[in-house]
Amino acid sequence: MAQVRLAGIGKTYPDGTSAVSALDLDIAEGEFLVLVGPSGCGKTTALRMIAGLEEITSGTLTIGDRTVNRTPARDRDVAMVFQSYALYPHLSVRDNIAFGLQLRKLPKREIKQRVEAAAETLGLTEHLDRRPRNLSGGQRQRVAMGRAIVRQPQAFLMDEPLSNLDAKLRVQMRAEISRIQRDLGVTTVYVTHDQVEAMTLGDRVAVLKKGVLQQVAAPQELYNHP
Ligand code: ADP
Ligand code: ADP
């Protein structure tokens, strides 16, 4: 059964722009799916609809066994990592990672355990008491991921998470993301315009062009569209 199912999903913005048309995608539990395509093809819109940050104008979106078209973002069991890491500068790494769990009023002991486990996975254990400004770009990126994985979501959504890193770090973090996703076995939807990134990371790659799905295939089976 698909963990995330997009059935005929479409988005037309209020100004009439058709950003995504009749998108059908079944994302299996534990799968790493990459949405790739040039700027403006509708990747971010599609991801934001899954996250609940953008209203769906047609079709049906299912996460787990729930239809979530009308479910607000905070009630969807998904976690998103943004391009700009959006960390709280005045909070320590520990509190940045814990923030979402504190909002959900989880028991303190469980929060501590989950934050420390996430920090361990991400290699942040020694940095838990530091502030974001004292971290490198790669470390900030890890904290942003820590905030998402600590929630143990049904799906992990990433929008160009490596685009603010230099080329060397990007390659390093790409391998890291791959490892973490496999370790956690978390269903992942990852947006990028970078074809190499898509081919390296994806179990399957979905190619979008002008809001329309062109093909979905394992990287080795992808062919170029004219
Ligand atoms: P991508 O992530 O692939 O760059 P987007 O999903 O950001 O693509 O955008 C898809 C299309 O929708 C583009 O034509 C973009 O200009 C348009 N678009 C995005 N956001 C809005 C908006 N809030 N209002 C109107 N058009 C938008
Ligand atoms: P990306 O390609 O990463 O989506 P963009 O620069 O296309 O980044 O978009 C940045 C922001 O501007 C997004 O929140 C998007 O929804 C919004 N946006 C993009 N195109 C339009 C548009 N034509 N009208 C209004 N908002 C837009």
Short mmCIF file of C-alpha atoms and ligand atoms in Angstrom, two decimals:
data_model
loop_
_atom_site.label_atom_id
_atom_site.label_comp_id
_atom_site.label_asym_id
_atom_site.label_seq_id
_atom_site.Cartn_x
_atom_site.Cartn_y
_atom_site.Cartn_z
CA MET A 1 0.00 0.00 0.00
CA ALA A 2 1.20 3.45 -0.80
CA GLN A 3 2.21 5.57 2.17
CA VAL A 4 1.59 8.77 0.24
CA ARG A 5 -0.84 8.69 -2.68
CA LEU A 6 -1.47 11.56 -5.06
CA ALA A 7 -4.49 10.82 -7.24
CA GLY A 8 -5.17 13.37 -9.94
CA ILE A 9 -3.72 16.19 -7.84
CA GLY A 10 -3.89 19.64 -9.37
CA LYS A 11 -3.15 23.19 -8.33
CA THR A 12 -4.34 26.36 -9.95
CA TYR A 13 -3.28 29.51 -8.10
CA PRO A 14 -5.86 32.28 -7.58
CA ASP A 15 -4.27 34.30 -10.41
CA GLY A 16 -5.06 31.44 -12.83
CA THR A 17 -1.55 29.93 -13.01
CA SER A 18 -1.83 26.18 -13.42
CA ALA A 19 1.19 24.94 -11.45
CA VAL A 20 0.43 21.20 -11.24
CA SER A 21 -2.00 19.15 -13.38
CA ALA A 22 -3.58 15.75 -12.70
CA LEU A 23 -0.56 14.37 -10.85
CA ASP A 24 -0.73 10.64 -10.05
CA LEU A 25 1.99 9.27 -7.78
CA ASP A 26 2.06 6.35 -5.35
CA ILE A 27 4.94 6.57 -2.92
CA ALA A 28 5.61 3.33 -1.06
CA GLU A 29 6.46 3.04 2.60
CA GLY A 30 10.18 3.60 3.07
CA GLU A 31 10.67 4.79 -0.48
CA PHE A 32 12.92 7.72 -1.41
CA LEU A 33 11.10 9.52 -4.22
CA VAL A 34 12.73 12.49 -5.94
CA LEU A 35 10.67 15.09 -7.80
CA VAL A 36 12.90 16.69 -10.39
CA GLY A 37 12.48 19.27 -13.13
CA PRO A 38 13.46 22.78 -14.15
CA SER A 39 12.61 25.88 -12.14
CA GLY A 40 8.91 26.66 -12.35
CA CYS A 41 7.77 23.11 -13.24
CA GLY A 42 5.67 22.79 -10.08
CA LYS A 43 7.92 20.78 -7.74
CA THR A 44 7.63 23.07 -4.75
CA THR A 45 3.89 23.44 -5.25
CA ALA A 46 3.47 19.65 -5.28
CA LEU A 47 5.55 19.26 -2.12
CA ARG A 48 3.71 22.07 -0.36
CA MET A 49 0.39 20.42 -1.17
CA ILE A 50 1.61 17.19 0.49
CA ALA A 51 2.74 19.23 3.50
CA GLY A 52 -0.58 21.04 3.73
CA LEU A 53 1.00 24.44 3.07
CA GLU A 54 -0.82 24.93 -0.20
CA GLU A 55 -4.46 24.18 -0.88
CA ILE A 56 -5.19 21.38 -3.36
CA THR A 57 -7.56 22.44 -6.14
CA SER A 58 -8.31 18.99 -7.57
CA GLY A 59 -7.69 15.32 -6.83
CA THR A 60 -7.23 13.30 -3.67
CA LEU A 61 -4.22 13.16 -1.37
CA THR A 62 -3.84 10.21 1.00
CA ILE A 63 -1.20 9.88 3.72
CA GLY A 64 -1.19 6.50 5.48
CA ASP A 65 -4.85 5.53 5.36
CA ARG A 66 -6.26 9.06 5.69
CA THR A 67 -7.49 11.40 3.00
CA VAL A 68 -5.92 14.68 4.04
CA ASN A 69 -7.08 17.18 1.40
CA ARG A 70 -8.69 19.31 4.10
CA THR A 71 -6.35 18.44 6.97
CA PRO A 72 -4.30 21.42 8.18
CA ALA A 73 -0.50 21.11 8.06
CA ARG A 74 -0.12 20.75 11.83
CA ASP A 75 -2.44 17.71 11.84
CA ARG A 76 -0.63 15.91 9.02
CA ASP A 77 1.96 13.40 10.04
CA VAL A 78 4.67 14.79 7.77
CA ALA A 79 7.78 16.88 8.44
CA MET A 80 9.33 19.31 6.00
CA VAL A 81 12.92 20.53 5.69
CA PHE A 82 13.22 23.87 3.93
CA GLN A 83 15.90 25.35 1.73
CA SER A 84 16.50 28.10 4.26
CA TYR A 85 16.89 26.08 7.42
CA ALA A 86 14.65 28.43 9.42
CA LEU A 87 16.40 27.71 12.73
CA TYR A 88 15.66 29.78 15.83
CA PRO A 89 18.85 31.81 16.42
CA HIS A 90 18.23 32.35 20.14
CA LEU A 91 17.73 28.64 20.86
CA SER A 92 20.38 25.98 21.34
CA VAL A 93 20.63 23.08 18.90
CA ARG A 94 18.90 20.92 21.52
CA ASP A 95 15.95 23.32 21.83
CA ASN A 96 15.74 23.83 18.08
CA ILE A 97 15.38 20.08 17.62
CA ALA A 98 13.00 19.74 20.57
CA PHE A 99 10.76 22.67 19.61
CA GLY A 100 8.10 20.74 17.69
CA LEU A 101 7.88 18.07 20.38
CA GLN A 102 7.49 20.69 23.10
CA LEU A 103 4.61 22.22 21.14
CA ARG A 104 3.03 18.78 21.06
CA LYS A 105 3.46 18.56 24.83
CA LEU A 106 5.31 15.25 24.82
CA PRO A 107 6.68 14.13 28.19
CA LYS A 108 10.06 15.76 28.99
CA ARG A 109 11.82 12.44 29.29
CA GLU A 110 10.63 11.29 25.89
CA ILE A 111 11.65 14.60 24.32
CA LYS A 112 15.14 14.22 25.77
CA GLN A 113 15.46 10.66 24.49
CA ARG A 114 14.22 11.50 21.02
CA VAL A 115 16.41 14.61 20.69
CA GLU A 116 19.50 12.71 21.78
CA ALA A 117 18.74 9.84 19.40
CA ALA A 118 18.27 12.28 16.51
CA ALA A 119 21.50 14.09 17.42
CA GLU A 120 23.33 10.75 17.46
CA THR A 121 21.97 9.83 14.00
CA LEU A 122 23.03 13.23 12.65
CA GLY A 123 26.41 13.49 14.36
CA LEU A 124 25.31 16.49 16.42
CA THR A 125 25.79 15.08 19.91
CA GLU A 126 28.74 17.38 20.72
CA HIS A 127 26.93 20.43 19.41
CA LEU A 128 23.65 20.17 21.32
CA ASP A 129 24.34 23.17 23.53
CA ARG A 130 25.60 25.47 20.78
CA ARG A 131 23.62 28.16 18.97
CA PRO A 132 23.02 28.02 15.20
CA ARG A 133 25.36 30.98 14.56
CA ASN A 134 28.25 28.93 15.90
CA LEU A 135 27.65 26.08 13.48
CA SER A 136 28.88 25.43 9.95
CA GLY A 137 26.45 25.32 7.02
CA GLY A 138 26.48 21.53 7.02
CA GLN A 139 25.79 21.41 10.75
CA ARG A 140 22.87 23.83 10.41
CA GLN A 141 21.50 21.63 7.70
CA ARG A 142 21.70 18.66 10.06
CA VAL A 143 19.85 20.57 12.77
CA ALA A 144 17.08 21.34 10.27
CA MET A 145 16.89 17.63 9.50
CA GLY A 146 16.98 16.81 13.20
CA ARG A 147 13.89 18.93 13.75
CA ALA A 148 12.08 16.88 11.15
CA ILE A 149 13.22 13.35 12.05
CA VAL A 150 12.65 13.83 15.77
CA ARG A 151 8.92 13.92 15.06
CA GLN A 152 9.08 10.41 13.56
CA PRO A 153 6.72 11.44 10.77
CA GLN A 154 5.00 9.15 8.27
CA ALA A 155 6.72 11.11 5.53
CA PHE A 156 9.75 13.33 5.33
CA LEU A 157 9.55 16.20 2.81
CA MET A 158 12.63 18.07 1.58
CA ASP A 159 12.72 21.09 -0.70
CA GLU A 160 16.18 21.61 -2.22
CA PRO A 161 17.77 21.11 1.20
CA LEU A 162 21.33 21.25 -0.17
CA SER A 163 21.06 24.30 -2.39
CA ASN A 164 22.65 26.65 0.14
CA LEU A 165 25.76 24.52 0.57
CA ASP A 166 28.98 24.71 -1.43
CA ALA A 167 29.64 21.97 -3.99
CA LYS A 168 31.91 19.86 -1.80
CA LEU A 169 29.59 19.90 1.19
CA ARG A 170 26.63 19.23 -1.05
CA VAL A 171 28.15 15.95 -2.20
CA GLN A 172 28.98 15.01 1.39
CA MET A 173 25.50 15.85 2.71
CA ARG A 174 23.90 14.02 -0.19
CA ALA A 175 25.58 10.80 0.97
CA GLU A 176 24.59 11.61 4.53
CA ILE A 177 20.93 12.13 3.63
CA SER A 178 20.93 8.85 1.78
CA ARG A 179 22.36 7.02 4.78
CA ILE A 180 19.97 8.65 7.26
CA GLN A 181 16.92 7.95 5.11
CA ARG A 182 17.88 4.28 4.85
CA ASP A 183 18.68 3.99 8.55
CA LEU A 184 15.32 5.46 9.51
CA GLY A 185 13.41 3.76 6.69
CA VAL A 186 11.27 6.88 6.44
CA THR A 187 9.17 7.56 3.33
CA THR A 188 10.75 10.58 1.68
CA VAL A 189 9.75 13.04 -1.01
CA TYR A 190 12.69 15.16 -2.12
CA VAL A 191 12.53 18.11 -4.50
CA THR A 192 15.48 19.22 -6.60
CA HIS A 193 16.26 20.78 -9.97
CA ASP A 194 19.61 18.94 -9.98
CA GLN A 195 19.49 15.79 -12.10
CA VAL A 196 22.64 14.29 -10.62
CA GLU A 197 21.23 14.75 -7.14
CA ALA A 198 17.97 13.14 -8.28
CA MET A 199 19.70 10.13 -9.83
CA THR A 200 22.01 9.65 -6.84
CA LEU A 201 19.36 9.86 -4.16
CA GLY A 202 16.14 8.48 -5.56
CA ASP A 203 14.82 4.94 -5.38
CA ARG A 204 12.58 6.39 -8.07
CA VAL A 205 12.68 9.71 -9.83
CA ALA A 206 9.54 11.57 -10.95
CA VAL A 207 10.17 14.07 -13.74
CA LEU A 208 7.88 17.10 -13.92
CA LYS A 209 7.61 19.50 -16.82
CA LYS A 210 5.23 22.47 -16.82
CA GLY A 211 3.21 20.88 -14.04
CA VAL A 212 2.78 17.57 -15.84
CA LEU A 213 4.39 14.29 -14.83
CA GLN A 214 6.58 13.04 -17.70
CA GLN A 215 7.81 9.77 -16.23
CA VAL A 216 8.47 7.95 -12.98
CA ALA A 217 11.24 5.38 -12.92
CA ALA A 218 14.24 4.01 -11.08
CA PRO A 219 17.33 6.11 -11.95
CA GLN A 220 18.83 3.41 -14.19
CA GLU A 221 15.59 3.19 -16.18
CA LEU A 222 15.17 6.93 -16.78
CA TYR A 223 15.44 8.09 -20.31
CA ASN A 224 15.72 11.62 -21.65
CA HIS A 225 12.68 13.34 -23.02
CA PRO A 226 13.21 15.53 -26.08
P1 ADP B 1 9.37 24.85 -8.91
O1 ADP B 1 9.37 24.47 -7.48
O2 ADP B 1 9.48 23.67 -9.82
O3 ADP B 1 10.35 25.91 -9.24
P2 ADP B 1 6.86 26.14 -8.31
O4 ADP B 1 5.99 25.09 -7.74
O5 ADP B 1 7.53 27.07 -7.37
O6 ADP B 1 7.91 25.44 -9.27
O7 ADP B 1 6.03 26.98 -9.35
C1 ADP B 1 5.23 26.39 -10.37
C2 ADP B 1 4.52 27.48 -11.14
O8 ADP B 1 3.57 28.11 -10.32
C3 ADP B 1 5.44 28.58 -11.65
O9 ADP B 1 4.92 29.02 -12.88
C4 ADP B 1 5.32 29.65 -10.58
O10 ADP B 1 5.57 30.93 -11.10
C5 ADP B 1 3.86 29.50 -10.18
N1 ADP B 1 3.58 29.90 -8.79
C6 ADP B 1 4.21 29.47 -7.67
N2 ADP B 1 3.68 30.02 -6.58
C7 ADP B 1 2.68 30.82 -7.03
C8 ADP B 1 1.74 31.68 -6.39
N3 ADP B 1 1.71 31.82 -5.05
N4 ADP B 1 0.87 32.35 -7.16
C9 ADP B 1 0.88 32.21 -8.50
N5 ADP B 1 1.73 31.43 -9.17
C10 ADP B 1 2.62 30.74 -8.44
P1 ADP B 2 11.32 27.86 -5.83
O1 ADP B 2 11.71 27.68 -7.28
O2 ADP B 2 12.31 27.30 -4.88
O3 ADP B 2 9.92 27.44 -5.57
P2 ADP B 2 10.63 30.58 -6.30
O4 ADP B 2 11.60 31.70 -6.33
O5 ADP B 2 10.02 30.05 -7.55
O6 ADP B 2 11.37 29.42 -5.53
O7 ADP B 2 9.43 30.94 -5.31
C1 ADP B 2 9.64 31.54 -4.06
C2 ADP B 2 8.28 31.90 -3.46
O8 ADP B 2 7.53 32.76 -4.35
C3 ADP B 2 7.38 30.70 -3.23
O9 ADP B 2 6.73 30.87 -1.97
C4 ADP B 2 6.38 30.71 -4.35
O10 ADP B 2 5.13 30.15 -3.94
C5 ADP B 2 6.26 32.19 -4.65
N1 ADP B 2 5.98 32.43 -6.08
C6 ADP B 2 6.64 31.89 -7.14
N2 ADP B 2 6.12 32.32 -8.30
C7 ADP B 2 5.09 33.15 -7.97
C8 ADP B 2 4.16 33.90 -8.72
N3 ADP B 2 4.14 33.89 -10.05
N4 ADP B 2 3.28 34.65 -8.05
C9 ADP B 2 3.28 34.69 -6.72
N5 ADP B 2 4.13 33.98 -5.95
C10 ADP B 2 5.02 33.22 -6.55
#
